[in-house]
Amino acid sequence: MIVIHSEEHRLQAGRSELNDGQLVPCYEKPARADIVRARIEAVGLGPIVEPTRHGIAPLERVHDAGYLGFLQTAWDDWVAEHGADIDALPLNWVAPGMSRRRVPRSIDGRLGFYSFDAGTPITAGTWRAATSAADSALTGADRLRAGDRSAFALCRPPGHHAGHAFYGGYCFLNNAAIAAQSLRDGGAARVAVLDVDYHHGNGTQEIFWERGDVLFVSIHADPADEFPYFCGHADETGAGVGDGANLNLTLPWGTDWNAYAQALAVAAARIREFGADALVLSLGADTYGGDPISRFRLVSEDFLRMGAAIAGIGLPTLFVLEGGYAVDDLGVNVANVLTGFEQV
């Protein structure tokens, strides 16, 4: 399996995030990608290559042009107003009943306009790191179009919480959605996106909400209890021509492999029924029992089983790295998914 990875991920290295009422060191940090890469090299999964640059056009197929412009200039605008000694974090957000039609002139206002949390700092290198991650996913999609059975986009920062015109949850550009759209543009009639991250892929759901050509399936912790809280419920099935092309499989805190495997079997059956030509797999490993910000109970061996189950769907598959914050074990768990897939 070819692995696509850019060292420019290091340019996104936030100082702190707001968590549990206090500023804490960022859970989403460069060490995450480093340990995944090290494990992939140790097990000899496959060659690691740099992504091909694809420019901004594929990003504009998924994201709002005004939002992309904001991301490109946000750091410089922040520095002009506040200096470079602290990362850019939003001050306030739009509440129900407040108008969202006008983009504020102030950088503080624009940060709140385009974001949904204070855990996703914008830094001097955010735009370059985020575009390198998107390029990794796009290069993986290129490999599937060229006939590869699988590819792994070792993306950082992650992407599945980023929507058409918003960021949050450590995500700026939705790498999985960008890759799925690229596969559609490249000739795939139907594409499925399966998200196995502990947290609901709210951004991916929003992007494809009214699309019938891209199926989104997410297995995640019940949003009644867990981030991102405000979407990801089982009764959210899509709208318009996309009605029925969105499936949320919610699970309670404490879920172990037995319960998770049942949900994964339901997801696999829905993907087969949909008749997709390719699968994009949002690979979050924060379902691991040792993850510091999650509450499932999967063990490392379960990720081998997960990979085998995904292979059983029988589609060309692009794996795109999302979450996972038990850094010491992240490399093993991610590599186990990919190894389990390759062994089938």
mmCIF file of C-alpha atoms in Angstrom:
data_model
loop_
_atom_site.group_PDB
_atom_site.id
_atom_site.type_symbol
_atom_site.label_atom_id
_atom_site.label_comp_id
_atom_site.label_asym_id
_atom_site.label_seq_id
_atom_site.Cartn_x
_atom_site.Cartn_y
_atom_site.Cartn_z
ATOM 1 C CA MET A 1 0.000 0.000 0.000
ATOM 2 C CA ILE A 2 1.428 3.342 -1.010
ATOM 3 C CA VAL A 3 1.558 5.980 1.740
ATOM 4 C CA ILE A 4 1.361 9.696 0.900
ATOM 5 C CA HIS A 5 2.768 12.115 3.444
ATOM 6 C CA SER A 6 4.192 15.623 3.588
ATOM 7 C CA GLU A 7 6.595 16.923 6.199
ATOM 8 C CA GLU A 8 4.812 20.272 5.893
ATOM 9 C CA HIS A 9 2.354 18.919 8.466
ATOM 10 C CA ARG A 10 4.833 20.227 11.064
ATOM 11 C CA LEU A 11 3.876 23.785 10.154
ATOM 12 C CA GLN A 12 0.623 23.314 12.088
ATOM 13 C CA ALA A 13 1.877 23.267 15.683
ATOM 14 C CA GLY A 14 -0.525 25.155 17.906
ATOM 15 C CA ARG A 15 0.485 26.305 21.352
ATOM 16 C CA SER A 16 -2.803 25.647 23.155
ATOM 17 C CA GLU A 17 -6.500 24.853 22.852
ATOM 18 C CA LEU A 18 -9.472 25.577 25.104
ATOM 19 C CA ASN A 19 -10.549 22.363 26.810
ATOM 20 C CA ASP A 20 -12.571 21.874 29.991
ATOM 21 C CA GLY A 21 -12.485 25.582 30.720
ATOM 22 C CA GLN A 22 -8.739 26.067 30.468
ATOM 23 C CA LEU A 23 -6.016 26.505 27.888
ATOM 24 C CA VAL A 24 -4.086 23.234 27.571
ATOM 25 C CA PRO A 25 -1.371 22.004 25.178
ATOM 26 C CA CYS A 26 -2.880 20.914 21.862
ATOM 27 C CA TYR A 27 -3.790 17.238 21.625
ATOM 28 C CA GLU A 28 -3.483 17.492 17.842
ATOM 29 C CA LYS A 29 0.290 17.859 17.384
ATOM 30 C CA PRO A 30 3.106 16.896 15.002
ATOM 31 C CA ALA A 31 4.085 13.864 17.082
ATOM 32 C CA ARG A 32 0.884 12.162 15.933
ATOM 33 C CA ALA A 33 2.005 11.944 12.320
ATOM 34 C CA ASP A 34 5.577 11.158 13.293
ATOM 35 C CA ILE A 35 4.658 8.051 15.262
ATOM 36 C CA VAL A 36 2.311 6.795 12.544
ATOM 37 C CA ARG A 37 5.030 7.196 9.941
ATOM 38 C CA ALA A 38 7.583 5.456 12.170
ATOM 39 C CA ARG A 39 5.309 2.450 12.652
ATOM 40 C CA ILE A 40 4.536 2.209 8.942
ATOM 41 C CA GLU A 41 8.250 2.160 8.207
ATOM 42 C CA ALA A 42 8.868 -0.426 10.946
ATOM 43 C CA VAL A 43 6.303 -2.892 9.566
ATOM 44 C CA GLY A 44 7.218 -2.202 5.919
ATOM 45 C CA LEU A 45 3.666 -1.381 4.900
ATOM 46 C CA GLY A 46 4.740 0.258 1.639
ATOM 47 C CA PRO A 47 6.629 3.137 0.033
ATOM 48 C CA ILE A 48 6.138 6.637 1.447
ATOM 49 C CA VAL A 49 5.908 9.382 -1.179
ATOM 50 C CA GLU A 50 5.403 13.137 -1.194
ATOM 51 C CA PRO A 51 2.030 14.400 -2.428
ATOM 52 C CA THR A 52 1.579 15.985 -5.824
ATOM 53 C CA ARG A 53 0.509 19.627 -5.700
ATOM 54 C CA HIS A 54 -3.025 20.058 -7.024
ATOM 55 C CA GLY A 55 -3.613 23.773 -6.515
ATOM 56 C CA ILE A 56 -6.737 25.399 -5.147
ATOM 57 C CA ALA A 57 -9.265 24.236 -7.757
ATOM 58 C CA PRO A 58 -10.029 20.854 -6.083
ATOM 59 C CA LEU A 59 -10.482 22.646 -2.754
ATOM 60 C CA GLU A 60 -13.014 24.996 -4.340
ATOM 61 C CA ARG A 61 -15.043 21.962 -5.452
ATOM 62 C CA VAL A 62 -15.807 21.350 -1.759
ATOM 63 C CA HIS A 63 -15.196 24.583 0.154
ATOM 64 C CA ASP A 64 -16.574 28.111 -0.117
ATOM 65 C CA ALA A 65 -14.213 30.510 -1.916
ATOM 66 C CA GLY A 66 -14.630 33.166 0.768
ATOM 67 C CA TYR A 67 -13.746 30.648 3.461
ATOM 68 C CA LEU A 68 -10.617 29.568 1.597
ATOM 69 C CA GLY A 69 -9.605 33.198 1.248
ATOM 70 C CA PHE A 70 -10.069 33.669 4.985
ATOM 71 C CA LEU A 71 -7.800 30.705 5.758
ATOM 72 C CA GLN A 72 -5.078 32.063 3.493
ATOM 73 C CA THR A 73 -4.934 35.481 5.171
ATOM 74 C CA ALA A 74 -6.166 34.793 8.723
ATOM 75 C CA TRP A 75 -2.722 34.559 10.331
ATOM 76 C CA ASP A 76 -1.400 37.750 8.768
ATOM 77 C CA ASP A 77 -4.585 39.575 9.740
ATOM 78 C CA TRP A 78 -4.306 38.221 13.293
ATOM 79 C CA VAL A 79 -0.677 39.316 13.597
ATOM 80 C CA ALA A 80 -1.545 42.799 12.381
ATOM 81 C CA GLU A 81 -4.148 43.093 15.137
ATOM 82 C CA HIS A 82 -2.669 41.042 17.998
ATOM 83 C CA GLY A 83 0.954 40.220 17.211
ATOM 84 C CA ALA A 84 2.577 36.836 16.645
ATOM 85 C CA ASP A 85 3.129 35.776 20.266
ATOM 86 C CA ILE A 86 -0.186 33.925 20.566
ATOM 87 C CA ASP A 87 -2.168 31.692 18.225
ATOM 88 C CA ALA A 88 -5.389 32.901 16.642
ATOM 89 C CA LEU A 89 -8.421 31.619 18.551
ATOM 90 C CA PRO A 90 -11.997 32.908 18.196
ATOM 91 C CA LEU A 91 -13.645 35.122 20.774
ATOM 92 C CA ASN A 92 -17.342 34.475 20.152
ATOM 93 C CA TRP A 93 -19.720 32.685 17.776
ATOM 94 C CA VAL A 94 -23.036 33.156 16.040
ATOM 95 C CA ALA A 95 -25.960 32.150 18.268
ATOM 96 C CA PRO A 96 -29.492 31.192 17.156
ATOM 97 C CA GLY A 97 -31.319 34.316 16.070
ATOM 98 C CA MET A 98 -28.157 36.265 15.223
ATOM 99 C CA SER A 99 -27.639 37.177 11.578
ATOM 100 C CA ARG A 100 -24.879 35.291 9.781
ATOM 101 C CA ARG A 101 -25.247 37.005 6.419
ATOM 102 C CA ARG A 102 -22.411 39.524 6.762
ATOM 103 C CA VAL A 103 -18.762 38.554 7.144
ATOM 104 C CA PRO A 104 -17.249 40.831 9.832
ATOM 105 C CA ARG A 105 -14.382 43.136 8.929
ATOM 106 C CA SER A 106 -12.477 42.403 12.173
ATOM 107 C CA ILE A 107 -10.258 39.313 12.288
ATOM 108 C CA ASP A 108 -11.792 38.445 15.666
ATOM 109 C CA GLY A 109 -15.235 38.533 14.091
ATOM 110 C CA ARG A 110 -14.157 36.460 11.103
ATOM 111 C CA LEU A 111 -12.587 33.817 13.339
ATOM 112 C CA GLY A 112 -15.946 33.385 15.055
ATOM 113 C CA PHE A 113 -17.865 33.564 11.773
ATOM 114 C CA TYR A 114 -15.926 30.696 10.174
ATOM 115 C CA SER A 115 -15.322 28.427 13.212
ATOM 116 C CA PHE A 116 -17.298 26.397 15.721
ATOM 117 C CA ASP A 117 -14.845 25.822 18.587
ATOM 118 C CA ALA A 118 -11.822 27.263 20.394
ATOM 119 C CA GLY A 119 -9.760 24.101 20.141
ATOM 120 C CA THR A 120 -8.392 24.738 16.660
ATOM 121 C CA PRO A 121 -5.696 27.416 16.678
ATOM 122 C CA ILE A 122 -4.633 29.104 13.459
ATOM 123 C CA THR A 123 -0.868 29.585 13.270
ATOM 124 C CA ALA A 124 1.687 30.923 10.822
ATOM 125 C CA GLY A 125 1.825 27.546 9.053
ATOM 126 C CA THR A 126 -1.815 26.491 9.133
ATOM 127 C CA TRP A 127 -2.602 27.133 5.463
ATOM 128 C CA ARG A 128 0.496 25.348 4.144
ATOM 129 C CA ALA A 129 -0.004 22.384 6.461
ATOM 130 C CA ALA A 130 -3.703 22.077 5.625
ATOM 131 C CA THR A 131 -3.131 22.263 1.865
ATOM 132 C CA SER A 132 -0.355 19.671 2.094
ATOM 133 C CA ALA A 133 -2.812 17.333 3.850
ATOM 134 C CA ALA A 134 -5.417 17.942 1.137
ATOM 135 C CA ASP A 135 -2.772 17.267 -1.511
ATOM 136 C CA SER A 136 -1.965 13.969 0.216
ATOM 137 C CA ALA A 137 -5.607 12.924 0.015
ATOM 138 C CA LEU A 138 -5.863 14.048 -3.609
ATOM 139 C CA THR A 139 -2.713 12.120 -4.511
ATOM 140 C CA GLY A 140 -4.264 9.049 -2.894
ATOM 141 C CA ALA A 141 -7.376 9.539 -5.017
ATOM 142 C CA ASP A 142 -5.117 9.745 -8.077
ATOM 143 C CA ARG A 143 -3.633 6.358 -7.164
ATOM 144 C CA LEU A 144 -7.068 4.747 -6.932
ATOM 145 C CA ARG A 145 -7.972 6.154 -10.348
ATOM 146 C CA ALA A 146 -4.721 4.681 -11.687
ATOM 147 C CA GLY A 147 -5.838 1.229 -10.540
ATOM 148 C CA ASP A 148 -4.386 0.791 -7.057
ATOM 149 C CA ARG A 149 -6.493 -1.296 -4.674
ATOM 150 C CA SER A 150 -5.672 1.002 -1.759
ATOM 151 C CA ALA A 151 -3.678 3.999 -0.591
ATOM 152 C CA PHE A 152 -3.104 5.745 2.726
ATOM 153 C CA ALA A 153 -3.059 9.529 2.975
ATOM 154 C CA LEU A 154 -1.161 10.228 6.195
ATOM 155 C CA CYS A 155 -2.835 13.601 6.611
ATOM 156 C CA ARG A 156 -2.230 16.167 9.288
ATOM 157 C CA PRO A 157 -4.067 18.304 10.231
ATOM 158 C CA PRO A 158 -7.155 16.092 10.003
ATOM 159 C CA GLY A 159 -10.247 17.165 8.121
ATOM 160 C CA HIS A 160 -13.603 15.525 8.842
ATOM 161 C CA HIS A 161 -14.931 18.290 11.124
ATOM 162 C CA ALA A 162 -14.335 20.995 8.489
ATOM 163 C CA GLY A 163 -17.441 21.945 6.532
ATOM 164 C CA HIS A 164 -18.146 23.862 3.351
ATOM 165 C CA ALA A 165 -17.387 27.173 5.078
ATOM 166 C CA PHE A 166 -16.235 26.425 8.628
ATOM 167 C CA TYR A 167 -13.379 24.915 10.619
ATOM 168 C CA GLY A 168 -13.101 23.318 14.043
ATOM 169 C CA GLY A 169 -12.278 20.070 15.785
ATOM 170 C CA TYR A 170 -8.610 20.476 14.698
ATOM 171 C CA CYS A 171 -9.759 20.508 11.034
ATOM 172 C CA PHE A 172 -9.458 23.207 8.342
ATOM 173 C CA LEU A 173 -9.888 21.470 4.977
ATOM 174 C CA ASN A 174 -11.976 18.334 4.663
ATOM 175 C CA ASN A 175 -9.411 15.965 3.178
ATOM 176 C CA ALA A 176 -11.791 13.014 2.853
ATOM 177 C CA ALA A 177 -14.505 15.082 1.171
ATOM 178 C CA ILE A 178 -11.987 16.659 -1.202
ATOM 179 C CA ALA A 179 -10.750 13.196 -2.171
ATOM 180 C CA ALA A 180 -14.292 11.874 -2.617
ATOM 181 C CA GLN A 181 -15.167 14.791 -4.880
ATOM 182 C CA SER A 182 -11.972 14.225 -6.854
ATOM 183 C CA LEU A 183 -12.957 10.598 -7.399
ATOM 184 C CA ARG A 184 -16.376 11.715 -8.626
ATOM 185 C CA ASP A 185 -14.821 14.289 -10.945
ATOM 186 C CA GLY A 186 -12.457 11.609 -12.207
ATOM 187 C CA GLY A 187 -15.232 9.321 -13.353
ATOM 188 C CA ALA A 188 -16.580 7.403 -10.336
ATOM 189 C CA ALA A 189 -20.377 7.438 -10.587
ATOM 190 C CA ARG A 190 -20.839 6.903 -6.858
ATOM 191 C CA VAL A 191 -18.457 7.222 -3.921
ATOM 192 C CA ALA A 192 -18.918 6.153 -0.300
ATOM 193 C CA VAL A 193 -17.248 7.827 2.675
ATOM 194 C CA LEU A 194 -17.036 5.722 5.836
ATOM 195 C CA ASP A 195 -15.963 7.560 8.976
ATOM 196 C CA VAL A 196 -14.717 5.372 11.851
ATOM 197 C CA ASP A 197 -13.430 8.206 14.024
ATOM 198 C CA TYR A 198 -14.780 8.323 17.591
ATOM 199 C CA HIS A 199 -16.305 11.740 16.865
ATOM 200 C CA HIS A 200 -18.975 12.354 14.248
ATOM 201 C CA GLY A 201 -17.681 13.698 10.940
ATOM 202 C CA ASN A 202 -20.000 16.687 11.008
ATOM 203 C CA GLY A 203 -18.136 18.516 8.243
ATOM 204 C CA THR A 204 -18.373 15.636 5.799
ATOM 205 C CA GLN A 205 -22.067 15.219 6.568
ATOM 206 C CA GLU A 206 -22.724 18.909 5.924
ATOM 207 C CA ILE A 207 -20.799 18.937 2.632
ATOM 208 C CA PHE A 208 -22.693 15.980 1.139
ATOM 209 C CA TRP A 209 -26.038 16.512 2.919
ATOM 210 C CA GLU A 210 -27.989 17.162 -0.275
ATOM 211 C CA ARG A 211 -25.987 14.834 -2.530
ATOM 212 C CA GLY A 212 -27.243 11.478 -3.741
ATOM 213 C CA ASP A 213 -24.011 10.496 -5.464
ATOM 214 C CA VAL A 214 -21.883 10.380 -2.304
ATOM 215 C CA LEU A 215 -22.949 8.153 0.588
ATOM 216 C CA PHE A 216 -21.741 9.214 4.032
ATOM 217 C CA VAL A 217 -21.717 6.643 6.835
ATOM 218 C CA SER A 218 -20.365 7.483 10.284
ATOM 219 C CA ILE A 219 -19.858 5.247 13.322
ATOM 220 C CA HIS A 220 -19.315 7.423 16.371
ATOM 221 C CA ALA A 221 -20.076 8.245 19.982
ATOM 222 C CA ASP A 222 -23.601 9.468 20.614
ATOM 223 C CA PRO A 223 -23.595 13.266 20.102
ATOM 224 C CA ALA A 224 -26.027 13.619 22.989
ATOM 225 C CA ASP A 225 -22.944 12.986 25.130
ATOM 226 C CA GLU A 226 -19.966 13.776 22.926
ATOM 227 C CA PHE A 227 -18.366 16.401 20.652
ATOM 228 C CA PRO A 228 -19.492 17.855 18.262
ATOM 229 C CA TYR A 229 -22.851 17.542 20.087
ATOM 230 C CA PHE A 230 -25.113 19.357 17.633
ATOM 231 C CA CYS A 231 -25.318 16.835 14.799
ATOM 232 C CA GLY A 232 -24.656 13.180 14.102
ATOM 233 C CA HIS A 233 -27.924 11.711 15.360
ATOM 234 C CA ALA A 234 -29.478 8.605 13.850
ATOM 235 C CA ASP A 235 -32.449 10.490 12.412
ATOM 236 C CA GLU A 236 -30.225 12.667 10.197
ATOM 237 C CA THR A 237 -30.491 10.988 6.803
ATOM 238 C CA GLY A 238 -29.831 13.760 4.265
ATOM 239 C CA ALA A 239 -32.100 16.120 2.338
ATOM 240 C CA GLY A 240 -33.424 16.545 -1.197
ATOM 241 C CA VAL A 241 -31.780 14.111 -3.593
ATOM 242 C CA GLY A 242 -29.456 13.222 -0.704
ATOM 243 C CA ASP A 243 -32.262 11.876 1.479
ATOM 244 C CA GLY A 244 -31.173 8.383 2.484
ATOM 245 C CA ALA A 245 -27.520 8.948 1.554
ATOM 246 C CA ASN A 246 -26.483 9.757 5.135
ATOM 247 C CA LEU A 247 -26.287 7.090 7.839
ATOM 248 C CA ASN A 248 -25.259 7.823 11.427
ATOM 249 C CA LEU A 249 -24.579 4.844 13.666
ATOM 250 C CA THR A 250 -24.320 6.151 17.228
ATOM 251 C CA LEU A 251 -22.781 4.158 20.055
ATOM 252 C CA PRO A 252 -22.656 4.710 23.829
ATOM 253 C CA TRP A 253 -19.651 5.398 25.994
ATOM 254 C CA GLY A 254 -17.853 2.167 26.872
ATOM 255 C CA THR A 255 -18.439 0.506 23.489
ATOM 256 C CA ASP A 256 -16.145 -2.503 22.960
ATOM 257 C CA TRP A 257 -15.311 -4.445 19.799
ATOM 258 C CA ASN A 258 -18.362 -6.711 19.916
ATOM 259 C CA ALA A 259 -20.760 -3.782 19.733
ATOM 260 C CA TYR A 260 -18.541 -1.839 17.351
ATOM 261 C CA ALA A 261 -18.274 -4.792 14.956
ATOM 262 C CA GLN A 262 -22.057 -4.975 14.700
ATOM 263 C CA ALA A 263 -22.245 -1.314 13.699
ATOM 264 C CA LEU A 264 -19.426 -1.813 11.198
ATOM 265 C CA ALA A 265 -21.326 -4.721 9.629
ATOM 266 C CA VAL A 266 -24.387 -2.467 9.196
ATOM 267 C CA ALA A 267 -22.184 0.208 7.622
ATOM 268 C CA ALA A 268 -20.593 -2.294 5.232
ATOM 269 C CA ALA A 269 -23.978 -3.628 4.151
ATOM 270 C CA ARG A 270 -25.258 -0.100 3.418
ATOM 271 C CA ILE A 271 -22.160 0.709 1.352
ATOM 272 C CA ARG A 272 -22.570 -2.463 -0.712
ATOM 273 C CA GLU A 273 -26.259 -1.667 -1.242
ATOM 274 C CA PHE A 274 -25.366 1.854 -2.405
ATOM 275 C CA GLY A 275 -23.252 0.471 -5.238
ATOM 276 C CA ALA A 276 -20.218 2.724 -4.804
ATOM 277 C CA ASP A 277 -17.279 2.579 -7.180
ATOM 278 C CA ALA A 278 -14.769 3.618 -4.502
ATOM 279 C CA LEU A 279 -14.526 4.050 -0.749
ATOM 280 C CA VAL A 280 -12.897 6.875 1.198
ATOM 281 C CA LEU A 281 -12.207 5.794 4.780
ATOM 282 C CA SER A 282 -11.890 8.538 7.402
ATOM 283 C CA LEU A 283 -9.521 6.702 9.721
ATOM 284 C CA GLY A 284 -9.683 7.966 13.267
ATOM 285 C CA ALA A 285 -8.071 5.733 15.878
ATOM 286 C CA ASP A 286 -9.506 7.563 18.880
ATOM 287 C CA THR A 287 -11.903 4.655 19.425
ATOM 288 C CA TYR A 288 -8.949 3.126 21.302
ATOM 289 C CA GLY A 289 -9.538 2.518 25.004
ATOM 290 C CA GLY A 290 -6.459 4.506 25.991
ATOM 291 C CA ASP A 291 -7.367 7.670 24.106
ATOM 292 C CA PRO A 292 -7.303 10.693 26.450
ATOM 293 C CA ILE A 293 -10.349 12.468 24.985
ATOM 294 C CA SER A 294 -12.564 9.502 24.031
ATOM 295 C CA ARG A 295 -14.578 6.822 25.824
ATOM 296 C CA PHE A 296 -14.695 3.670 23.713
ATOM 297 C CA ARG A 297 -12.797 0.514 24.677
ATOM 298 C CA LEU A 298 -11.225 -0.922 21.540
ATOM 299 C CA VAL A 299 -7.826 -2.576 21.978
ATOM 300 C CA SER A 300 -4.987 -2.629 19.460
ATOM 301 C CA GLU A 301 -5.873 -6.091 18.105
ATOM 302 C CA ASP A 302 -9.367 -4.849 17.277
ATOM 303 C CA PHE A 303 -7.931 -2.509 14.659
ATOM 304 C CA LEU A 304 -6.656 -5.522 12.697
ATOM 305 C CA ARG A 305 -10.232 -6.828 12.682
ATOM 306 C CA MET A 306 -11.491 -3.427 11.603
ATOM 307 C CA GLY A 307 -9.140 -3.391 8.622
ATOM 308 C CA ALA A 308 -10.213 -6.875 7.560
ATOM 309 C CA ALA A 309 -13.885 -5.887 7.760
ATOM 310 C CA ILE A 310 -13.254 -2.820 5.595
ATOM 311 C CA ALA A 311 -11.446 -4.969 3.033
ATOM 312 C CA GLY A 312 -14.500 -7.216 2.979
ATOM 313 C CA ILE A 313 -16.542 -4.385 1.473
ATOM 314 C CA GLY A 314 -14.589 -5.096 -1.700
ATOM 315 C CA LEU A 315 -13.943 -1.569 -2.998
ATOM 316 C CA PRO A 316 -10.833 0.385 -3.959
ATOM 317 C CA THR A 317 -10.167 2.200 -0.693
ATOM 318 C CA LEU A 318 -8.412 5.418 0.205
ATOM 319 C CA PHE A 319 -7.585 5.689 3.908
ATOM 320 C CA VAL A 320 -7.356 9.256 5.193
ATOM 321 C CA LEU A 321 -5.983 9.875 8.683
ATOM 322 C CA GLU A 322 -8.302 11.705 11.059
ATOM 323 C CA GLY A 323 -8.124 11.621 14.889
ATOM 324 C CA GLY A 324 -6.374 9.578 17.553
ATOM 325 C CA TYR A 325 -4.635 11.190 20.505
ATOM 326 C CA ALA A 326 -3.090 8.345 22.502
ATOM 327 C CA VAL A 327 0.139 9.213 20.722
ATOM 328 C CA ASP A 328 2.296 6.365 22.006
ATOM 329 C CA ASP A 329 -0.157 3.771 20.654
ATOM 330 C CA LEU A 330 -1.454 5.641 17.616
ATOM 331 C CA GLY A 331 1.126 4.236 15.209
ATOM 332 C CA VAL A 332 0.346 0.630 16.122
ATOM 333 C CA ASN A 333 -3.410 1.145 15.912
ATOM 334 C CA VAL A 334 -3.363 2.914 12.539
ATOM 335 C CA ALA A 335 -0.887 0.434 11.059
ATOM 336 C CA ASN A 336 -3.046 -2.430 12.334
ATOM 337 C CA VAL A 337 -6.051 -1.176 10.352
ATOM 338 C CA LEU A 338 -3.975 -0.972 7.191
ATOM 339 C CA THR A 339 -2.309 -4.341 7.822
ATOM 340 C CA GLY A 340 -5.663 -5.985 8.503
ATOM 341 C CA PHE A 341 -6.937 -4.616 5.190
ATOM 342 C CA GLU A 342 -3.880 -5.779 3.249
ATOM 343 C CA GLN A 343 -4.041 -9.316 4.662
ATOM 344 C CA VAL A 344 -7.484 -10.008 3.191
#
